[in-house]
Amino acid sequence: MEYTKLNKYLLIATLVACIALILALAIGIPLTQNKNPNNELKARRLLNQYPLIDGHNDLPSMVRKNFKNKFNEFDFNDLNKIRDKLNGTEGVTHTDVLRLKQGKLGAQFWAAYASCESLAKDATRIHLEQLDMMKRLIKKFPHFLKYVDNSKDLIKVFNEGKIASLIGLESGHAIDSSLAILRIFYNLGVRYMTLTHNCDVPWATNNRVDRLPNSTDYGGLTDFGRKVIQEMNRLGMIVDLSHVSYQTMLDALDESKAPVMFSHSSVYSLCNHVRNVRDDVLLKLKANQGIIMINFYNGFVACDENNGTVMNVVEHLNKVKELIGIDNIGIGSDFDGVPNTPDGLDDVSKYPNLFKKLLDAGWSENELIKLAGGNILRVLSQVENYAASVKQFSPLDDIISQNDLQPEFKKCRTLLKSLKMSNNWIKVKLSNRKDYVITACFFLAFCLVIGLTLGVVLRETNNLTKARKLLENNPLIDGHNDLPYMIRENFQNRFGKFDLNDFSKIDPFEIQGTDGVIHTDILRLKKGKLGGQFWASYADCNSTGKDAVRLHLEQIDVIKRYIKKYNQVFQYATSSKEIKDAFKRGKIASLIGVESGHAIDSSLAVLRIFYNLGARYMTLTHNCDVPWATNNRVDRLPNSTDYGGLTDFGRKVIQEMNRLGMIVDLSHVSYQTMLDALDESKAPVMFSHSSVYSLCNHVRNVRDDVLLKLKANQGIIMINFYNGFVACDSNNASITNVIEHLNYVKNLIGIDHIGIGSDYDGVDKTPRGLEDVSKFPGLFQKLLDLKWSEEDLIKLAGGNILRVISQVEKYSQSMIRSEPLDDIIKQDDIKPELKKCRTSF
Ligand SMILES: [Zn+2]
Ligand SMILES: [Zn+2]
């Protein structure tokens, strides 16, 4: 019994020993293959301490493709759960919260991308939508992601344990050949732009020409392309050369004053793909102090779409290191932008594996720190430093030559009018300046003597003086001025061609637009005692469904430029608080209003972008319908209300404007749209520049029943001065007509709902006594003569619109927890003629 028991134990022990041996062998084999088991740990530790900054991830385009940017339709925490629902990259997405955490990512350039299909059509809109989407996603995970736009914040956010999220623009067709749009993208936070995708832009060629014989015959950058580089340098936006042609690479390296990047490209000498970078370019890149961030795509690292391993990526990294050293390499995975990734680098969770392999291959920790993020951080801060060093340079005025635009690029483009203004008016004025100054001095001295004698006597009695004083102490805020349009029409937005101080000297025959007169300049604004202005960003109806987004953004760029250039006179404002602050400092508070709804090209994301850019009202339509609202011209037709007002999507636009804190402007819209908007809006609405229908039956004016509803809504009508609206006679009107309209509104709905919306520089005929912006005090004088109380005049001047603005702000504040609206306009709501330039979702 003892023996059998012992035997039993022996048998068990032998079995256990055998199993242990087999297990040990099984584990031991990979252990011997694994050169250093600690390298895995070491890699993770390194990425905990130093940021891994990936140059390119296409998550935004993945979200667009799979979910149409609708946030309720996916859970970004774990996208693996819904693998079978996805299309794009073999039913796999590479990026989500769970895997990002495993991957130890420190920072990411997220790519805003729109396919070449959108080239010369709606590329600007789609890129803006992607920007909006990415910013929303970042905001939705505040403990995990944080938006940054500079190198300092990047480090700060990394130290907070969050993924610093930057935005790169892929690619150049996003700016639709406009430097103004480039600036707008910079303002929105974009920190690199890939010059082309796999299609040429009118100013740069793409990698596909390199497949053709004599590829360099196709050229690289045009003159305008070089301006794009200069402007990117000036702004502090990194020039990205992934996707561009060999010749464009050479030209850009030649032109750029700051380091450039390849955000996601690999090495041509290891895989002869035109998307990869040749050795001679890499050597120039080293001289430029730029960076190549290695793309993981099988097709680029292994030259075989279906097969590739992490070791192929290691080969590319080694090759660059050997050729140009350690200071010019980074990681640009292209996750979610490519269909196949190498084994061992399947998704964003696998970065530590790459670093382990590099440790195995003998890379030092120091080298890995540079590769991970040190190099791209250095590039980013050098680009920032260059921009800081040229801060005094003005934005570039250059416009692409119309000849550079091939016919297919012109189809969806509103072409600029040729410059009518000759260049010598400025010169003429300058040569006369001396005489002018002397005359002015004598005149001033004379006036001073007369003024001193008469002033005391007249001060209390003269209502003009009283009016001026009133406007000095209380802001006069005009609801609508089209100066930006005037600058576009007459000067093509070229700041080198005009001086905003004094337009009165320009030969009237040279001016187009308003009857040979520009109504607005600084000299006259000062006389007019203007305290605040909504400057209108306007593009005409011809741009509807075409390039309205770009044109409006260009106008916002112009407004911001003149506010900045003449900052001794103007101060940018976006809120009631900022208006008051500007007024206190003696500046004209300068706000932006978008005229009109076609600017957003039926996209709520673009509406949000306009809000982010500072726009604080939007006129729903101009004199043309948008797919979601009808305009005043339908009111000339019999049974006008049959045409409808707002569609369901139109109501969403109102809701989103309310949520954002943007005033709904009903000037230009149809009667039915007015009713629908008043019904829908939870915050006060405005008529930024409309007059009274009962006094002049023009469809641009507002009917009494609407005015009564406006009172209930606590909104405001800002009276338009245009002869055709106040006197129903475009050739004959006077200040008295304007006063009639003001009195009418005051009598009908009270003093709390009136303001001034001159429409200067937007109309060709203005009333006698209100010829231009210098004449505002005359209007207030007349109203004093008519016994309007000072209290009433303060409300009319700016009190009422300030009240409306702050009520709109308060409503928005109350909605602060609500999500942006995801709604997309129905394809059926868009008429065929508006679809021609539109890439379908
Ligand atoms: Zn790409
Ligand atoms: Zn207008």
CSV table of C-alpha atoms in Angstrom, one decimal, residues 319-508:
chain,number,residue,atom,x,y,z
A,319,LYS,CA,17.1,54.0,-44.1
A,320,VAL,CA,16.2,57.6,-43.3
A,321,LYS,CA,18.4,57.6,-40.2
A,322,GLU,CA,21.3,56.3,-42.3
A,323,LEU,CA,20.8,58.8,-45.1
A,324,ILE,CA,20.1,62.1,-43.3
A,325,GLY,CA,20.5,61.4,-39.6
A,326,ILE,CA,18.2,61.1,-36.6
A,327,ASP,CA,16.9,64.7,-36.5
A,328,ASN,CA,14.5,64.6,-39.4
A,329,ILE,CA,12.3,61.5,-38.9
A,330,GLY,CA,8.9,61.0,-37.3
A,331,ILE,CA,5.8,58.8,-37.4
A,332,GLY,CA,2.9,59.5,-39.8
A,333,SER,CA,0.9,56.3,-39.5
A,334,ASP,CA,-2.0,57.2,-41.9
A,335,PHE,CA,-4.2,55.1,-39.7
A,336,ASP,CA,-7.8,55.1,-41.0
A,337,GLY,CA,-6.6,56.5,-44.3
A,338,VAL,CA,-5.3,53.3,-45.7
A,339,PRO,CA,-6.9,49.9,-46.3
A,340,ASN,CA,-4.0,47.7,-45.2
A,341,THR,CA,-1.6,48.1,-42.3
A,342,PRO,CA,1.5,45.9,-41.5
A,343,ASP,CA,1.3,42.9,-39.2
A,344,GLY,CA,2.3,44.2,-35.8
A,345,LEU,CA,1.1,47.7,-36.6
A,346,ASP,CA,-2.5,46.8,-37.0
A,347,ASP,CA,-4.0,49.9,-35.4
A,348,VAL,CA,-3.2,52.7,-33.0
A,349,SER,CA,-2.8,50.3,-30.1
A,350,LYS,CA,0.4,49.0,-31.6
A,351,TYR,CA,2.8,51.9,-31.5
A,352,PRO,CA,4.7,50.5,-28.4
A,353,ASN,CA,5.4,47.4,-30.5
A,354,LEU,CA,7.2,49.5,-33.1
A,355,PHE,CA,9.3,51.2,-30.5
A,356,LYS,CA,10.2,47.8,-29.0
A,357,LYS,CA,11.3,46.6,-32.4
A,358,LEU,CA,13.5,49.7,-32.7
A,359,LEU,CA,15.0,49.1,-29.3
A,360,ASP,CA,15.7,45.5,-30.4
A,361,ALA,CA,17.3,47.0,-33.6
A,362,GLY,CA,19.7,49.0,-31.4
A,363,TRP,CA,18.1,52.4,-31.5
A,364,SER,CA,19.1,54.5,-28.4
A,365,GLU,CA,16.5,56.0,-26.1
A,366,ASN,CA,17.6,59.4,-27.2
A,367,GLU,CA,17.0,58.6,-30.8
A,368,LEU,CA,13.6,57.2,-30.0
A,369,ILE,CA,12.6,60.3,-28.2
A,370,LYS,CA,13.4,62.4,-31.3
A,371,LEU,CA,11.6,60.0,-33.6
A,372,ALA,CA,8.5,59.9,-31.3
A,373,GLY,CA,7.9,63.6,-31.0
A,374,GLY,CA,11.1,65.5,-30.4
A,375,ASN,CA,11.7,66.2,-34.1
A,376,ILE,CA,8.2,67.3,-35.1
A,377,LEU,CA,8.0,69.5,-32.0
A,378,ARG,CA,11.3,71.1,-33.1
A,379,VAL,CA,9.9,71.7,-36.6
A,380,LEU,CA,6.6,73.1,-35.3
A,381,SER,CA,8.4,75.5,-33.0
A,382,GLN,CA,10.8,76.6,-35.8
A,383,VAL,CA,7.8,77.3,-38.0
A,384,GLU,CA,6.2,79.3,-35.2
A,385,ASN,CA,9.4,81.2,-34.6
A,386,TYR,CA,9.7,82.1,-38.3
A,387,ALA,CA,6.1,83.4,-38.2
A,388,ALA,CA,6.8,85.4,-35.1
A,389,SER,CA,9.9,87.0,-36.8
A,390,VAL,CA,7.8,88.3,-39.7
A,391,LYS,CA,4.9,89.4,-37.7
A,392,GLN,CA,5.1,92.9,-39.1
A,393,PHE,CA,4.5,91.6,-42.7
A,394,SER,CA,1.1,92.2,-44.2
A,395,PRO,CA,-1.1,89.3,-45.4
A,396,LEU,CA,-0.5,88.6,-49.1
A,397,ASP,CA,-3.0,90.2,-51.5
A,398,ASP,CA,-2.2,88.0,-54.4
A,399,ILE,CA,-5.1,86.5,-56.5
A,400,ILE,CA,-4.6,83.5,-58.7
A,401,SER,CA,-4.4,84.5,-62.3
A,402,GLN,CA,-7.6,83.6,-64.1
A,403,ASN,CA,-5.5,82.0,-66.9
A,404,ASP,CA,-4.1,79.5,-64.3
A,405,LEU,CA,-7.6,78.2,-63.8
A,406,GLN,CA,-8.5,75.5,-66.3
A,407,PRO,CA,-12.1,75.5,-67.6
A,408,GLU,CA,-13.1,72.7,-65.3
A,409,PHE,CA,-12.0,74.8,-62.3
A,410,LYS,CA,-14.2,77.7,-63.4
A,411,LYS,CA,-17.5,75.9,-63.6
A,412,CYS,CA,-18.4,76.3,-60.0
A,413,ARG,CA,-16.5,79.6,-59.5
A,414,THR,CA,-17.7,83.1,-59.4
A,415,LEU,CA,-15.0,85.0,-61.2
A,416,LEU,CA,-13.7,88.3,-59.8
A,417,LYS,CA,-14.5,91.4,-61.7
A,418,SER,CA,-11.5,93.0,-63.4
A,419,LEU,CA,-10.1,95.8,-61.4
A,420,LYS,CA,-11.6,99.0,-62.7
A,421,MET,CA,-9.9,101.4,-60.4
A,422,SER,CA,-6.6,102.8,-61.8
A,423,ASN,CA,-3.6,102.6,-59.6
A,424,ASN,CA,-2.7,106.3,-59.7
A,425,TRP,CA,-5.4,107.8,-57.6
A,426,ILE,CA,-3.3,107.0,-54.5
A,427,LYS,CA,-0.3,108.7,-56.0
A,428,VAL,CA,-2.3,111.7,-57.1
A,429,LYS,CA,-3.6,112.1,-53.6
A,430,LEU,CA,-0.1,111.8,-52.0
A,431,SER,CA,1.4,114.5,-54.3
A,432,ASN,CA,-1.4,116.8,-53.2
A,433,ARG,CA,-1.1,116.0,-49.6
A,434,LYS,CA,1.2,118.9,-48.6
A,435,ASP,CA,-1.1,121.5,-50.0
A,436,TYR,CA,-4.0,119.8,-48.5
A,437,VAL,CA,-2.4,119.7,-45.1
A,438,ILE,CA,-1.5,123.5,-45.2
A,439,THR,CA,-5.0,124.4,-46.3
A,440,ALA,CA,-6.5,122.2,-43.7
A,441,CYS,CA,-4.3,123.8,-41.0
A,442,PHE,CA,-5.5,127.3,-41.9
A,443,PHE,CA,-9.0,126.1,-42.0
A,444,LEU,CA,-8.8,124.4,-38.7
A,445,ALA,CA,-7.3,127.5,-37.0
A,446,PHE,CA,-10.1,129.6,-38.5
A,447,CYS,CA,-12.7,127.2,-37.3
A,448,LEU,CA,-11.2,127.1,-33.9
A,449,VAL,CA,-11.6,130.8,-33.4
A,450,ILE,CA,-15.1,130.9,-34.8
A,451,GLY,CA,-16.0,127.8,-32.9
A,452,LEU,CA,-14.7,129.1,-29.6
A,453,THR,CA,-16.8,132.2,-29.9
A,454,LEU,CA,-20.0,130.6,-31.0
A,455,GLY,CA,-19.6,127.3,-29.2
A,456,VAL,CA,-20.5,128.4,-25.8
A,457,VAL,CA,-23.6,130.2,-26.9
A,458,LEU,CA,-24.8,127.3,-29.0
A,459,ARG,CA,-23.9,124.4,-26.9
A,460,GLU,CA,-27.1,124.1,-25.0
A,461,THR,CA,-29.4,125.3,-27.7
A,462,ASN,CA,-28.2,123.5,-30.8
A,463,ASN,CA,-29.8,120.1,-31.2
A,464,LEU,CA,-27.0,119.1,-33.6
A,465,THR,CA,-24.5,119.6,-30.8
A,466,LYS,CA,-26.8,117.8,-28.5
A,467,ALA,CA,-27.1,114.9,-31.0
A,468,ARG,CA,-23.3,114.6,-31.3
A,469,LYS,CA,-22.9,114.6,-27.6
A,470,LEU,CA,-25.6,111.9,-27.2
A,471,LEU,CA,-23.7,109.8,-29.7
A,472,GLU,CA,-20.4,110.4,-28.0
A,473,ASN,CA,-21.8,109.0,-24.7
A,474,ASN,CA,-24.1,106.3,-26.1
A,475,PRO,CA,-23.1,103.9,-28.9
A,476,LEU,CA,-24.8,104.2,-32.3
A,477,ILE,CA,-24.7,100.7,-33.6
A,478,ASP,CA,-25.6,100.3,-37.3
A,479,GLY,CA,-27.1,97.0,-38.3
A,480,HIS,CA,-25.8,96.8,-41.8
A,481,ASN,CA,-23.0,98.2,-43.8
A,482,ASP,CA,-21.6,96.7,-47.1
A,483,LEU,CA,-18.2,98.2,-47.1
A,484,PRO,CA,-16.6,94.8,-47.4
A,485,TYR,CA,-18.5,94.3,-50.6
A,486,MET,CA,-17.4,97.7,-51.8
A,487,ILE,CA,-13.8,96.7,-51.1
A,488,ARG,CA,-14.2,93.5,-53.1
A,489,GLU,CA,-16.0,95.2,-56.1
A,490,ASN,CA,-13.6,98.1,-56.4
A,491,PHE,CA,-10.3,96.8,-55.2
A,492,GLN,CA,-10.6,92.9,-55.4
A,493,ASN,CA,-9.8,92.9,-51.7
A,494,ARG,CA,-6.2,94.1,-52.4
A,495,PHE,CA,-5.2,96.2,-49.4
A,496,GLY,CA,-2.3,97.7,-51.4
A,497,LYS,CA,-4.8,99.4,-53.6
A,498,PHE,CA,-6.8,101.5,-51.2
A,499,ASP,CA,-6.6,103.7,-48.1
A,500,LEU,CA,-9.6,103.4,-45.9
A,501,ASN,CA,-9.0,106.8,-44.4
A,502,ASP,CA,-10.5,108.8,-47.2
A,503,PHE,CA,-12.4,107.5,-50.2
A,504,SER,CA,-13.9,110.9,-51.1
A,505,LYS,CA,-11.0,111.8,-53.4
A,506,ILE,CA,-11.5,108.9,-55.8
A,507,ASP,CA,-12.7,109.8,-59.3
A,508,PRO,CA,-16.4,108.8,-59.2
